[in-house]
XYZ file of C-alpha atoms in Angstrom:
313
model
C 33.458 -18.818 84.392
C 33.834 -19.069 80.356
C 30.141 -19.698 78.736
C 30.110 -22.154 75.991
C 28.998 -21.268 72.728
C 27.171 -23.838 70.963
C 26.001 -23.853 67.202
C 22.496 -25.056 65.928
C 23.798 -28.255 64.013
C 20.049 -28.817 62.754
C 19.532 -25.332 60.779
C 23.229 -25.258 59.706
C 23.137 -28.789 58.461
C 19.480 -27.466 56.448
C 20.855 -24.131 54.791
C 21.165 -24.138 51.204
C 24.460 -23.120 49.687
C 24.072 -19.508 48.126
C 25.714 -20.993 44.839
C 23.096 -23.878 44.553
C 20.254 -21.379 45.394
C 21.211 -18.966 42.750
C 21.557 -21.895 39.940
C 17.689 -22.429 40.958
C 16.104 -19.473 41.014
C 18.242 -19.032 37.261
C 16.504 -22.368 36.224
C 13.619 -21.347 37.301
C 13.322 -18.093 35.375
C 14.574 -20.032 32.404
C 11.689 -22.445 32.339
C 9.070 -19.432 32.780
C 10.850 -17.707 29.973
C 10.858 -20.472 28.397
C 7.284 -21.197 28.214
C 6.442 -17.636 27.771
C 8.502 -17.772 24.396
C 6.504 -20.740 23.109
C 3.381 -19.143 24.005
C 4.220 -16.198 21.924
C 5.544 -18.479 19.017
C 2.439 -20.319 19.655
C 0.322 -17.277 19.332
C 2.702 -15.480 16.512
C 3.055 -18.330 14.086
C -0.780 -18.124 12.637
C -0.852 -14.905 12.798
C 2.694 -14.207 10.879
C 1.459 -16.917 8.322
C -1.926 -14.952 7.902
C 0.230 -11.615 7.360
C 2.344 -13.350 5.221
C -0.222 -14.253 2.885
C -2.049 -10.751 3.042
C 1.570 -9.532 2.041
C 2.160 -12.128 -0.667
C -1.639 -11.293 -2.323
C -0.531 -7.387 -1.796
C 2.600 -7.701 -3.720
C 1.583 -9.830 -6.673
C -2.259 -7.831 -6.729
C -1.963 -4.437 -5.404
C -5.698 -3.848 -5.290
C -5.862 -2.160 -2.414
C -3.920 1.083 -3.732
C -7.170 2.864 -5.644
C -5.320 5.164 -7.879
C -6.834 7.740 -8.603
C -8.174 8.464 -4.899
C -11.547 9.174 -4.075
C -13.310 9.192 -7.285
C -16.615 7.622 -8.306
C -16.179 4.855 -10.844
C -20.125 5.267 -11.447
C -19.346 8.183 -13.543
C -17.194 7.326 -16.232
C -18.006 10.914 -17.674
C -15.742 12.264 -14.840
C -12.823 11.002 -16.837
C -13.965 12.264 -20.566
C -15.314 9.520 -21.200
C -18.947 10.804 -22.235
C -19.724 7.843 -24.310
C -19.436 5.186 -21.194
C -21.601 3.617 -19.181
C -20.800 2.068 -15.676
C -22.345 -1.576 -15.149
C -22.082 -4.681 -13.146
C -21.976 -8.201 -13.890
C -21.648 -11.314 -11.179
C -18.955 -13.384 -12.323
C -19.734 -16.207 -9.756
C -21.927 -16.104 -6.522
C -21.036 -13.278 -4.371
C -18.186 -11.541 -6.833
C -19.738 -8.523 -8.616
C -17.822 -6.929 -10.965
C -17.514 -3.191 -11.664
C -17.204 -2.432 -15.445
C -17.147 0.406 -17.868
C -18.617 -0.225 -21.350
C -17.462 2.365 -24.164
C -18.596 2.229 -27.248
C -16.934 3.799 -30.883
C -16.545 7.355 -30.685
C -18.595 7.475 -33.765
C -21.736 7.113 -31.365
C -20.740 9.624 -29.234
C -23.517 11.785 -29.881
C -26.216 8.778 -29.918
C -24.898 7.565 -26.561
C -25.727 10.695 -24.616
C -28.482 9.884 -21.910
C -28.692 6.144 -23.301
C -29.233 3.208 -20.732
C -27.476 0.148 -20.118
C -29.773 -1.678 -22.546
C -29.009 0.277 -25.220
C -25.232 -0.267 -24.617
C -25.670 -3.915 -24.774
C -28.082 -3.840 -28.042
C -24.792 -1.828 -29.874
C -22.408 -4.889 -29.250
C -23.983 -6.331 -32.349
C -23.554 -3.773 -34.654
C -20.309 -5.790 -35.807
C -17.891 -3.519 -34.725
C -14.813 -5.662 -32.957
C -15.114 -5.580 -29.090
C -11.878 -5.204 -27.019
C -11.766 -6.336 -23.306
C -9.390 -4.369 -21.770
C -7.290 -6.922 -18.856
C -5.343 -4.422 -16.803
C -2.682 -4.422 -14.218
C -1.994 -5.318 -10.547
C -2.644 -1.994 -9.120
C -5.209 0.528 -9.195
C -8.480 1.109 -11.117
C -10.449 1.234 -14.381
C -10.272 4.731 -13.951
C -6.452 5.012 -13.895
C -5.329 7.708 -16.526
C -3.353 5.218 -18.822
C -6.874 2.850 -18.831
C -8.638 5.636 -19.967
C -6.122 6.568 -22.456
C -6.271 3.074 -24.123
C -10.473 2.838 -23.870
C -10.131 6.273 -25.945
C -7.314 5.600 -28.520
C -9.497 2.384 -29.239
C -12.873 3.881 -29.081
C -11.379 6.721 -31.769
C -10.706 3.745 -34.020
C -14.048 2.225 -34.095
C -14.203 -0.517 -31.359
C -16.061 -1.317 -28.200
C -14.136 -0.944 -25.297
C -14.714 -3.210 -21.814
C -12.867 -2.433 -18.747
C -13.960 -4.607 -16.417
C -11.846 -4.260 -12.731
C -11.201 -7.698 -11.567
C -12.352 -9.447 -8.057
C -11.360 -7.023 -5.252
C -9.849 -4.415 -7.535
C -11.842 -0.912 -7.878
C -15.463 -1.423 -6.512
C -15.603 -4.937 -7.662
C -16.304 -7.469 -4.311
C -13.709 -10.340 -3.728
C -9.955 -11.099 -2.890
C -7.985 -11.800 -6.106
C -6.754 -15.035 -7.274
C -5.455 -16.048 -10.032
C -8.362 -18.625 -10.653
C -10.523 -16.141 -9.308
C -9.522 -13.583 -12.226
C -9.442 -15.765 -15.026
C -13.067 -16.746 -13.927
C -13.541 -12.984 -13.941
C -12.302 -12.774 -17.397
C -14.002 -15.370 -18.914
C -17.307 -14.392 -17.623
C -16.877 -10.812 -19.212
C -15.839 -12.233 -22.397
C -19.032 -15.043 -22.227
C -21.235 -12.229 -21.540
C -19.974 -10.216 -24.727
C -20.068 -13.109 -26.924
C -23.565 -13.668 -26.058
C -24.478 -10.196 -27.348
C -22.317 -9.313 -29.937
C -22.987 -11.607 -32.523
C -20.225 -12.662 -34.913
C -18.514 -9.628 -33.839
C -14.577 -9.647 -33.515
C -13.752 -10.071 -29.929
C -9.918 -9.007 -28.812
C -8.218 -9.488 -25.337
C -5.994 -6.528 -24.376
C -3.762 -7.569 -21.784
C -1.497 -4.987 -19.679
C 1.274 -6.409 -17.404
C -0.436 -8.367 -14.978
C -3.346 -8.650 -17.717
C -1.268 -10.316 -19.970
C -0.948 -13.454 -17.660
C -4.489 -13.326 -16.901
C -5.567 -13.079 -21.013
C -3.542 -15.951 -21.855
C -4.923 -17.947 -19.045
C -8.456 -17.261 -20.415
C -7.437 -17.847 -23.778
C -6.029 -21.279 -23.009
C -9.394 -21.779 -20.844
C -11.409 -21.256 -24.073
C -9.658 -24.036 -25.790
C -9.740 -26.606 -22.956
C -11.171 -26.505 -19.537
C -8.449 -28.053 -17.090
C -8.312 -27.688 -12.867
C -6.372 -25.261 -11.034
C -4.656 -24.734 -8.211
C -6.601 -22.663 -5.528
C -4.526 -19.304 -3.977
C -1.471 -20.290 -6.220
C -0.061 -17.515 -8.969
C 1.411 -18.962 -11.605
C 0.052 -16.948 -14.979
C 2.472 -19.405 -17.241
C 2.007 -17.126 -19.961
C 5.133 -19.029 -21.677
C 3.000 -22.540 -21.622
C -0.011 -20.708 -22.633
C 1.383 -19.735 -25.779
C 1.989 -23.292 -27.192
C -1.524 -24.012 -26.487
C -2.887 -20.768 -27.951
C -3.884 -20.899 -31.613
C -5.324 -16.968 -31.621
C -3.472 -14.279 -33.638
C -1.323 -12.301 -31.165
C 0.235 -8.727 -31.093
C 3.456 -8.316 -29.022
C 3.521 -4.196 -28.021
C 6.801 -3.796 -25.837
C 8.257 -0.575 -24.301
C 11.992 -1.388 -24.251
C 12.043 0.698 -21.273
C 9.663 -0.902 -19.285
C 11.522 -1.570 -15.754
C 8.964 -4.461 -14.999
C 10.298 -6.308 -18.101
C 13.574 -5.186 -17.936
C 13.976 -6.673 -14.651
C 12.345 -10.082 -15.751
C 14.091 -10.169 -19.294
C 16.886 -12.187 -17.942
C 14.222 -15.144 -17.118
C 11.535 -14.986 -19.935
C 11.779 -11.514 -21.890
C 9.062 -10.358 -24.009
C 10.982 -11.038 -27.379
C 11.240 -14.855 -25.803
C 7.713 -15.185 -25.330
C 7.276 -13.959 -29.240
C 9.352 -16.658 -30.109
C 7.415 -19.141 -27.971
C 4.294 -17.895 -29.855
C 5.664 -17.762 -33.786
C 7.165 -21.386 -33.044
C 3.613 -22.441 -32.242
C 1.853 -21.005 -34.732
C 3.698 -18.654 -37.535
C 4.973 -14.879 -38.416
C 2.030 -14.298 -39.961
C -0.195 -14.644 -36.982
C 2.095 -13.222 -34.607
C 3.344 -9.884 -34.755
C 6.192 -7.655 -32.398
C 6.441 -4.133 -31.992
C 8.799 -2.578 -29.967
C 8.821 1.347 -29.084
C 12.402 2.474 -28.417
C 13.538 3.456 -24.819
C 14.300 7.328 -25.733
C 10.285 7.729 -26.171
C 9.537 7.401 -22.190
C 6.832 5.113 -22.238
C 8.192 3.027 -19.642
C 5.317 0.409 -18.663
C 1.832 2.437 -18.810
C 2.535 5.420 -21.847
C 2.571 3.249 -24.999
C -1.125 4.468 -25.920
C 0.422 8.074 -26.123
C 2.487 7.019 -28.972
C 1.076 8.311 -32.438
C 1.954 5.004 -34.274
C -0.071 2.768 -32.289
C -3.577 3.787 -33.613
C -2.241 2.485 -37.133
C -0.740 -0.640 -35.579
C -3.836 -1.627 -34.051
C -5.675 -1.025 -37.162
C -3.701 -3.134 -39.321
C -3.659 -5.765 -36.986
C -7.573 -5.706 -36.456
C -7.808 -5.642 -40.311
C -5.191 -8.937 -40.634
C -7.871 -10.817 -38.570
């Protein structure tokens, strides 16, 4: 007798086709992956924005690069500045600025062992006072900055070299507004103690923007945008009334790179158009001398150029 085979129609009817099951699993995996990616993006975007801001700050203000390394900024004598004192000025609440004050070289013997009160009192001796606003990396102990301080001191001038906020052993984080506030504070501090002595800004690299910002602020107070780096040197020159001396190394790579937009000679022309050729001087140093960005202080002609400019003021 033949047995009849029967199929479970109910099970067969509810069996999910393999193709459809694979599609559903793929869709489920895709949804999980999308959700994970969304979570990752939501977590990473704020982090990326923070890092990008930090990176931008670092590219403009390379203040975390402490060059030279392992130095004690409290002892300028370690850099052969034996008539220099280290001090700290408070430019605003919570911001302490490390500053070196070098007196004229003629006072070096008298300066031995003297305290900060003596150094401050010398600012009123009638000698011109230079405030050296440096570039966007390193500290006041950088070799070329020490070289400039020695050069100006040898010419009979006082030299104050501050580290902006965030640079060297100064506290805080650098911003354009903050750097200008720091420079203004140093200037006002000097003026309170120097009487009628001439005060001159020496701006190098980033410091040229800070010095022109500060000069304009001294002429007219104006609001500024926070955390926005502009340093509008060209605009500032149109508003400045101070005599100016431009020192330019023809092989300076930083200026060669930017010359297509606004180079040093174009800035000089802006200044001349605002004032006149008697109040604005431009001195160029040949490229073969190899001064590049930081080496102008080594030129033997520089002392005479600076002396003549100061005497003309």
